[in-house]
Amino acid sequence: MKPLQLTFSGFRSYVGQQYIDFRGRDLVGIIGDTGAGKSTILMAINFALYGTPTWDAPSPKVLIADGGDGTLAAILEFEARGRPWRVTRQLSRKPTGTFHKLESLDGGEVVHGRSVTQRVADLIGMDNKTFLRSVLLPQGKFEQLLHASDGERAKILKGLLGLDILDTIAVRARQHRDALTPAIADLRARRAALGDPRTTARTAAEDAKTISVQLGQLRAAQTAIASLVDEEKAAAEKHAALTKLRTALSKAAQTDAPQRLRQLAALDREITDEEHQLAARAEPLRTRREELLAELGDFRPGGSQADALTTAVRQLSRLHERITNEAQRRERHQTGVQALEALRAEAAAATAEATRQEPLLTQAEATLADHADVVDGLKDDLAKLRAALADARRLAEQRQELAAAEQRLAAEATETAADLEKKQEAAADLDREVDAADEELEGQRRANAAAHAGEGLAPGDACPVCEHPLPDGFTPPHAPDLKTAERALASVQRKAKKAGEAATEAVATHREAQALADRATQDLTEQTTRTQVALDALTVQLGPFMLGSEDEVILAARLSALRQAAEEHAALAETAATLRKSKTEAAAKAKALGDQVCRDAAAVEREECDLGKLHAGIAELIRQVPQRYRPDEPTTAAVLARQESAGREQKELAGRWKSIDGIDDELKRLSTLRQELAQRRAEHVTKPAKTASQAVLRLRAMQVAIAATLSLPEAPDIDVTADVSANSEWAATVAAKALDATTSADRQLIQLGQVRRRCGQQSVAIIAEAPTGGKPLEEAIDDAIGRKAVADSTYQDATAKIVEYDNLIARLKIAQPHVDGLDALVKFLGDGKFVADVVHERQQTLLGTATGLLRGMSLGRFAFGADFQVWDEHTCRLRDVKTLSGGETFQASLALALALVEHASSSGGRAEALFLDEGFGTLDQTALAEALDTLSTQASAGRLVVVISHMLAVAQHVTSLIRVTKSPIGSSLRWASEAELGTLADAADAEGLHS
């Protein structure tokens, strides 16, 4: 992994956005004052890659800057596995606003959410813990890889040197073996379940052949029996049908219908004689009726002139009523015309009076409208003055409220200023205490290093620092308790942070209070101006006045003028109302008379029209009266004369029609007697004869059915046109034929019984000879068919399973050796010995590379021994890393870290950068120069090396330098110019090695 560019904001002391472009740079230094935010840059890189702090923290949200918007953002572009990538992380104190994203810049892959961290670890080849122990070494943790346990160191080396692939191979081999083992067991189980399909197929074929022979014999017997069954069935059906017909014929023959038909024939002859007598009595009456009708001619009932006389009488009566009505209505119409002329004269006089009063009312209303405008203007002015007075009073009250608020807010601003000053002084005191505690802890750490270096030494031994013999009475110094100093520093830092937060909060509170006070002063000034402008405007209209007085006092003159104008307006309104009433009454009278004239004229006109229609109707009614009875003129006397003549003729015609009605009544009575005879024949002859004939027809139907079955002559059918006597003779013939059919049916039934017995005996003999095995024939056939189907199915299944059986055998021969090989590989890698041997071999190679680097930095004094011990040429013995001084520990850790980077790269690893935080302060001038030269060599090999230090001497050895500064608004960074690099180098020369 090699960083390309980094962008972050809202990160610890960095509130604003920061940007670093690492492209084209190799050895980069980062310098700045203590607490400026140098280490935060490496924290930002670590957070971008893994989403966590570089120390154990309850939540990554501790990285969010105070005083910002509560959101942390980090974007890192880097190279890994030969491809460019960009990882973006955003963290927020709010429930929303947090997201994580990884994307390849050449396209093709995008990862979101929690999967980002795992994908980054896969690309880099190490988890966060390994990354912090070998690539990015945070402040205070530079020597962790050197002091790690054997197990932790093996895990780190496996990840960095690509040996973790062996674990992956073991896991995948175990997974593949475990996945294949059940499949092989399934193949074996399936092979066992198949049995021996070839033997099964042979046995099934032989069984099927034997069963086929038996099945043929059974089916032949079945065919023969089926023929006998059909014959017996046909005979049984004929026997049943004939028996049914024989029974029905016997039942139908049990009737007395022929005797009853002979009796009904005698009764029919009696009714016929009575009908002839009634016909003889009706004939003379019909002759007399015809004579009367001939005498009447067209005036007979229903004749063309039968209704003419009646119509003439009715029309003459209506004509008399209409002529009388017309005379009365013409007299009333003349009276209405005269009244209409008088009403028209009265309406003209009323219209003239209304016209005279119109201009008087118009002038009075115009005068009233002008005076109303004057009154309305006075009212509007008075309302505006009242509103202006109310606004002026409201503005004055608001000014008093703003003045009180301005005094209160000014006092609050003074109080917050005093509180801010106290909290800033407290924060400054605690910052000084933090610096003192930090210096105390650093001294304790140096003393602790000296105690470890002198551990196990006695008087006369070589000093591990200056190599001189230790004096008599030398005792190893006691290692101080670093935890007490660390806890003291942490306690003071927490207090300082809280004090700083309190000071920041006090600044915000004071700014807010001061802003409110300034705004209140401005509001008071503006309100005072608005109040005075309102009072000046009122003074111009009213003159001098007291704002505290009542409105009636201030506006007394305006109110008096308004009352006088209102009284004048009331007098004018009364005059106009009187004129309006007179004019309205005159106009109403004229309109009422005019409307009455219109109504009366319309009534007169309608009456004239109706009289004309009435006269035309009378003429039309006269034309409708038959010519014989039509009056000579449309007068009442002429109509009455014609009406009396027509009445006399109508009475004579009615007498003749009455005679005809008497004859019709007698003919009707005779007809009723004939109907009664017909009903008697229907009830006592026709209906019983029909019932008896139906019984004979049923007997014939049964005879015909048996005759058709036995080929006998059929009885004759009924003649529906014949009388009762003929039907009586037909019934006797049908009865004789039915008796003959009964005798023939009895003989045929005896023959059919003999056929059925013969068929049953032959069927029993055939079943006895067939191979049924004691079962019924049909059951034996079904059993043979079932056994044949089972044999065929068994043969087919066994034949199909042969291919599957051979396939299973072949697959087992192929899969079993593969599973055996995987199992051997799992066992080989699973015991850990092979992996441990590979790690040990790579570890020795790594220590060899680190030894070369360490000898260069220590001028040949130190080298790595087995198990990460350090060989000291001065003492000619191996030393535990715990006995090394601070500077020696730094050199050994740096050599080991550089060896890791070099060895991982040369073996295809993924560590292409190194980040170092602090540590140079423990080196003398020579050791510092050697260490920085070694780092330069690493950078020149194409790796990115970033070092953090507060020492100006670093500027003499790096090619690029980032300067970090801190201000009240937060930290910031920038690249140092060439001139600044020169100035810093000169300053380092002037101050010596340690600045």
PDB file of C-alpha atoms in Angstrom, residues 466-605:
ATOM      1  CA  CYS A 466      30.257   4.834  27.435  1.00  0.00           C
ATOM      2  CA  GLU A 467      31.930   1.362  27.699  1.00  0.00           C
ATOM      3  CA  HIS A 468      34.018   2.430  30.745  1.00  0.00           C
ATOM      4  CA  PRO A 469      34.121   0.068  33.746  1.00  0.00           C
ATOM      5  CA  LEU A 470      31.471   0.767  36.309  1.00  0.00           C
ATOM      6  CA  PRO A 471      32.854   2.196  39.601  1.00  0.00           C
ATOM      7  CA  ASP A 472      32.920   0.345  42.911  1.00  0.00           C
ATOM      8  CA  GLY A 473      29.720   0.558  44.810  1.00  0.00           C
ATOM      9  CA  PHE A 474      27.691   0.739  41.614  1.00  0.00           C
ATOM     10  CA  THR A 475      24.119  -0.373  42.023  1.00  0.00           C
ATOM     11  CA  PRO A 476      21.591  -0.474  39.144  1.00  0.00           C
ATOM     12  CA  PRO A 477      19.260   2.501  39.338  1.00  0.00           C
ATOM     13  CA  HIS A 478      15.700   1.809  40.402  1.00  0.00           C
ATOM     14  CA  ALA A 479      13.131   1.978  37.592  1.00  0.00           C
ATOM     15  CA  PRO A 480      10.622   4.718  38.428  1.00  0.00           C
ATOM     16  CA  ASP A 481       6.852   4.053  38.376  1.00  0.00           C
ATOM     17  CA  LEU A 482       5.789   5.418  34.972  1.00  0.00           C
ATOM     18  CA  LYS A 483       2.102   4.670  35.568  1.00  0.00           C
ATOM     19  CA  THR A 484       1.849   7.327  38.315  1.00  0.00           C
ATOM     20  CA  ALA A 485       3.315   9.983  36.007  1.00  0.00           C
ATOM     21  CA  GLU A 486       1.130   8.806  33.113  1.00  0.00           C
ATOM     22  CA  ARG A 487      -2.017   8.926  35.277  1.00  0.00           C
ATOM     23  CA  ALA A 488      -1.043  12.407  36.514  1.00  0.00           C
ATOM     24  CA  LEU A 489      -0.569  13.599  32.912  1.00  0.00           C
ATOM     25  CA  ALA A 490      -3.882  12.025  31.822  1.00  0.00           C
ATOM     26  CA  SER A 491      -5.698  13.621  34.765  1.00  0.00           C
ATOM     27  CA  VAL A 492      -4.294  17.091  34.002  1.00  0.00           C
ATOM     28  CA  GLN A 493      -5.045  16.653  30.291  1.00  0.00           C
ATOM     29  CA  ARG A 494      -8.682  15.792  31.086  1.00  0.00           C
ATOM     30  CA  LYS A 495      -8.974  18.847  33.303  1.00  0.00           C
ATOM     31  CA  ALA A 496      -7.322  21.012  30.623  1.00  0.00           C
ATOM     32  CA  LYS A 497      -9.706  19.687  27.988  1.00  0.00           C
ATOM     33  CA  LYS A 498     -12.734  20.416  30.156  1.00  0.00           C
ATOM     34  CA  ALA A 499     -11.358  23.884  30.942  1.00  0.00           C
ATOM     35  CA  GLY A 500     -10.764  24.525  27.248  1.00  0.00           C
ATOM     36  CA  GLU A 501     -14.276  23.390  26.429  1.00  0.00           C
ATOM     37  CA  ALA A 502     -15.660  25.626  29.171  1.00  0.00           C
ATOM     38  CA  ALA A 503     -13.655  28.592  27.830  1.00  0.00           C
ATOM     39  CA  THR A 504     -14.880  27.935  24.303  1.00  0.00           C
ATOM     40  CA  GLU A 505     -18.456  27.739  25.569  1.00  0.00           C
ATOM     41  CA  ALA A 506     -17.942  30.988  27.532  1.00  0.00           C
ATOM     42  CA  VAL A 507     -16.674  32.738  24.375  1.00  0.00           C
ATOM     43  CA  ALA A 508     -19.811  31.677  22.516  1.00  0.00           C
ATOM     44  CA  THR A 509     -22.030  32.742  25.425  1.00  0.00           C
ATOM     45  CA  HIS A 510     -20.358  36.177  25.664  1.00  0.00           C
ATOM     46  CA  ARG A 511     -20.563  36.751  21.933  1.00  0.00           C
ATOM     47  CA  GLU A 512     -24.234  35.870  21.984  1.00  0.00           C
ATOM     48  CA  ALA A 513     -24.927  38.139  24.989  1.00  0.00           C
ATOM     49  CA  GLN A 514     -22.995  41.066  23.477  1.00  0.00           C
ATOM     50  CA  ALA A 515     -24.785  40.598  20.135  1.00  0.00           C
ATOM     51  CA  LEU A 516     -28.147  40.706  21.916  1.00  0.00           C
ATOM     52  CA  ALA A 517     -27.166  43.869  23.823  1.00  0.00           C
ATOM     53  CA  ASP A 518     -25.980  45.638  20.639  1.00  0.00           C
ATOM     54  CA  ARG A 519     -29.169  44.627  18.845  1.00  0.00           C
ATOM     55  CA  ALA A 520     -31.281  45.969  21.736  1.00  0.00           C
ATOM     56  CA  THR A 521     -29.507  49.377  21.594  1.00  0.00           C
ATOM     57  CA  GLN A 522     -30.076  49.580  17.845  1.00  0.00           C
ATOM     58  CA  ASP A 523     -33.746  48.623  18.238  1.00  0.00           C
ATOM     59  CA  LEU A 524     -34.233  51.309  20.923  1.00  0.00           C
ATOM     60  CA  THR A 525     -32.761  54.023  18.663  1.00  0.00           C
ATOM     61  CA  GLU A 526     -34.946  53.018  15.740  1.00  0.00           C
ATOM     62  CA  GLN A 527     -38.070  52.887  17.938  1.00  0.00           C
ATOM     63  CA  THR A 528     -37.381  56.366  19.359  1.00  0.00           C
ATOM     64  CA  THR A 529     -37.143  57.763  15.819  1.00  0.00           C
ATOM     65  CA  ARG A 530     -40.410  56.103  14.743  1.00  0.00           C
ATOM     66  CA  THR A 531     -42.246  57.444  17.825  1.00  0.00           C
ATOM     67  CA  GLN A 532     -41.105  61.061  17.249  1.00  0.00           C
ATOM     68  CA  VAL A 533     -42.065  60.942  13.538  1.00  0.00           C
ATOM     69  CA  ALA A 534     -45.594  59.830  14.491  1.00  0.00           C
ATOM     70  CA  LEU A 535     -45.997  62.657  17.087  1.00  0.00           C
ATOM     71  CA  ASP A 536     -44.751  65.291  14.606  1.00  0.00           C
ATOM     72  CA  ALA A 537     -47.286  64.203  11.997  1.00  0.00           C
ATOM     73  CA  LEU A 538     -50.164  64.487  14.517  1.00  0.00           C
ATOM     74  CA  THR A 539     -49.028  67.945  15.682  1.00  0.00           C
ATOM     75  CA  VAL A 540     -49.179  69.214  12.074  1.00  0.00           C
ATOM     76  CA  GLN A 541     -52.877  68.172  11.852  1.00  0.00           C
ATOM     77  CA  LEU A 542     -54.085  68.938  15.394  1.00  0.00           C
ATOM     78  CA  GLY A 543     -51.671  71.505  16.742  1.00  0.00           C
ATOM     79  CA  PRO A 544     -50.036  71.078  20.149  1.00  0.00           C
ATOM     80  CA  PHE A 545     -51.665  68.345  22.288  1.00  0.00           C
ATOM     81  CA  MET A 546     -50.982  66.021  25.220  1.00  0.00           C
ATOM     82  CA  LEU A 547     -50.635  62.384  24.146  1.00  0.00           C
ATOM     83  CA  GLY A 548     -51.875  61.209  27.532  1.00  0.00           C
ATOM     84  CA  SER A 549     -55.266  63.009  27.153  1.00  0.00           C
ATOM     85  CA  GLU A 550     -58.455  61.203  26.034  1.00  0.00           C
ATOM     86  CA  ASP A 551     -59.315  61.141  22.288  1.00  0.00           C
ATOM     87  CA  GLU A 552     -62.516  63.214  22.887  1.00  0.00           C
ATOM     88  CA  VAL A 553     -60.464  66.049  24.399  1.00  0.00           C
ATOM     89  CA  ILE A 554     -57.802  66.043  21.667  1.00  0.00           C
ATOM     90  CA  LEU A 555     -60.399  65.758  18.828  1.00  0.00           C
ATOM     91  CA  ALA A 556     -63.123  68.061  20.310  1.00  0.00           C
ATOM     92  CA  ALA A 557     -63.174  70.553  17.354  1.00  0.00           C
ATOM     93  CA  ARG A 558     -63.353  67.744  14.790  1.00  0.00           C
ATOM     94  CA  LEU A 559     -66.170  66.028  16.689  1.00  0.00           C
ATOM     95  CA  SER A 560     -68.247  69.285  16.854  1.00  0.00           C
ATOM     96  CA  ALA A 561     -67.964  69.850  13.086  1.00  0.00           C
ATOM     97  CA  LEU A 562     -69.036  66.260  12.454  1.00  0.00           C
ATOM     98  CA  ARG A 563     -72.185  66.593  14.664  1.00  0.00           C
ATOM     99  CA  GLN A 564     -73.328  69.808  12.850  1.00  0.00           C
ATOM    100  CA  ALA A 565     -72.852  68.190   9.419  1.00  0.00           C
ATOM    101  CA  ALA A 566     -74.794  65.126  10.550  1.00  0.00           C
ATOM    102  CA  GLU A 567     -77.813  67.257  11.664  1.00  0.00           C
ATOM    103  CA  GLU A 568     -77.944  69.083   8.280  1.00  0.00           C
ATOM    104  CA  HIS A 569     -77.736  65.739   6.479  1.00  0.00           C
ATOM    105  CA  ALA A 570     -80.704  64.350   8.466  1.00  0.00           C
ATOM    106  CA  ALA A 571     -82.945  67.321   7.467  1.00  0.00           C
ATOM    107  CA  LEU A 572     -82.091  66.891   3.771  1.00  0.00           C
ATOM    108  CA  ALA A 573     -82.739  63.142   4.005  1.00  0.00           C
ATOM    109  CA  GLU A 574     -86.235  63.742   5.450  1.00  0.00           C
ATOM    110  CA  THR A 575     -87.182  66.120   2.566  1.00  0.00           C
ATOM    111  CA  ALA A 576     -85.943  63.645  -0.032  1.00  0.00           C
ATOM    112  CA  ALA A 577     -87.868  60.839   1.641  1.00  0.00           C
ATOM    113  CA  THR A 578     -91.155  62.803   1.470  1.00  0.00           C
ATOM    114  CA  LEU A 579     -90.685  63.505  -2.268  1.00  0.00           C
ATOM    115  CA  ARG A 580     -89.660  59.919  -2.914  1.00  0.00           C
ATOM    116  CA  LYS A 581     -92.810  58.614  -1.217  1.00  0.00           C
ATOM    117  CA  SER A 582     -95.114  60.889  -3.281  1.00  0.00           C
ATOM    118  CA  LYS A 583     -93.382  59.995  -6.499  1.00  0.00           C
ATOM    119  CA  THR A 584     -93.488  56.280  -5.663  1.00  0.00           C
ATOM    120  CA  GLU A 585     -97.209  56.363  -4.872  1.00  0.00           C
ATOM    121  CA  ALA A 586     -98.023  58.189  -8.150  1.00  0.00           C
ATOM    122  CA  ALA A 587     -95.882  55.816 -10.189  1.00  0.00           C
ATOM    123  CA  ALA A 588     -97.437  52.815  -8.480  1.00  0.00           C
ATOM    124  CA  LYS A 589    -100.949  54.055  -9.219  1.00  0.00           C
ATOM    125  CA  ALA A 590    -100.093  54.738 -12.880  1.00  0.00           C
ATOM    126  CA  LYS A 591     -98.477  51.309 -13.210  1.00  0.00           C
ATOM    127  CA  ALA A 592    -101.427  49.552 -11.548  1.00  0.00           C
ATOM    128  CA  LEU A 593    -103.928  51.284 -13.851  1.00  0.00           C
ATOM    129  CA  GLY A 594    -101.759  50.549 -16.880  1.00  0.00           C
ATOM    130  CA  ASP A 595    -101.474  46.900 -15.918  1.00  0.00           C
ATOM    131  CA  GLN A 596    -105.264  46.722 -15.443  1.00  0.00           C
ATOM    132  CA  VAL A 597    -105.787  48.296 -18.889  1.00  0.00           C
ATOM    133  CA  CYS A 598    -103.503  45.715 -20.439  1.00  0.00           C
ATOM    134  CA  ARG A 599    -105.288  42.866 -18.703  1.00  0.00           C
ATOM    135  CA  ASP A 600    -108.782  44.135 -19.629  1.00  0.00           C
ATOM    136  CA  ALA A 601    -107.764  44.764 -23.250  1.00  0.00           C
ATOM    137  CA  ALA A 602    -106.369  41.269 -23.493  1.00  0.00           C
ATOM    138  CA  ALA A 603    -109.600  39.864 -22.011  1.00  0.00           C
ATOM    139  CA  VAL A 604    -111.734  41.783 -24.556  1.00  0.00           C
ATOM    140  CA  GLU A 605    -109.559  40.590 -27.379  1.00  0.00           C
TER     141      GLU A 605
END
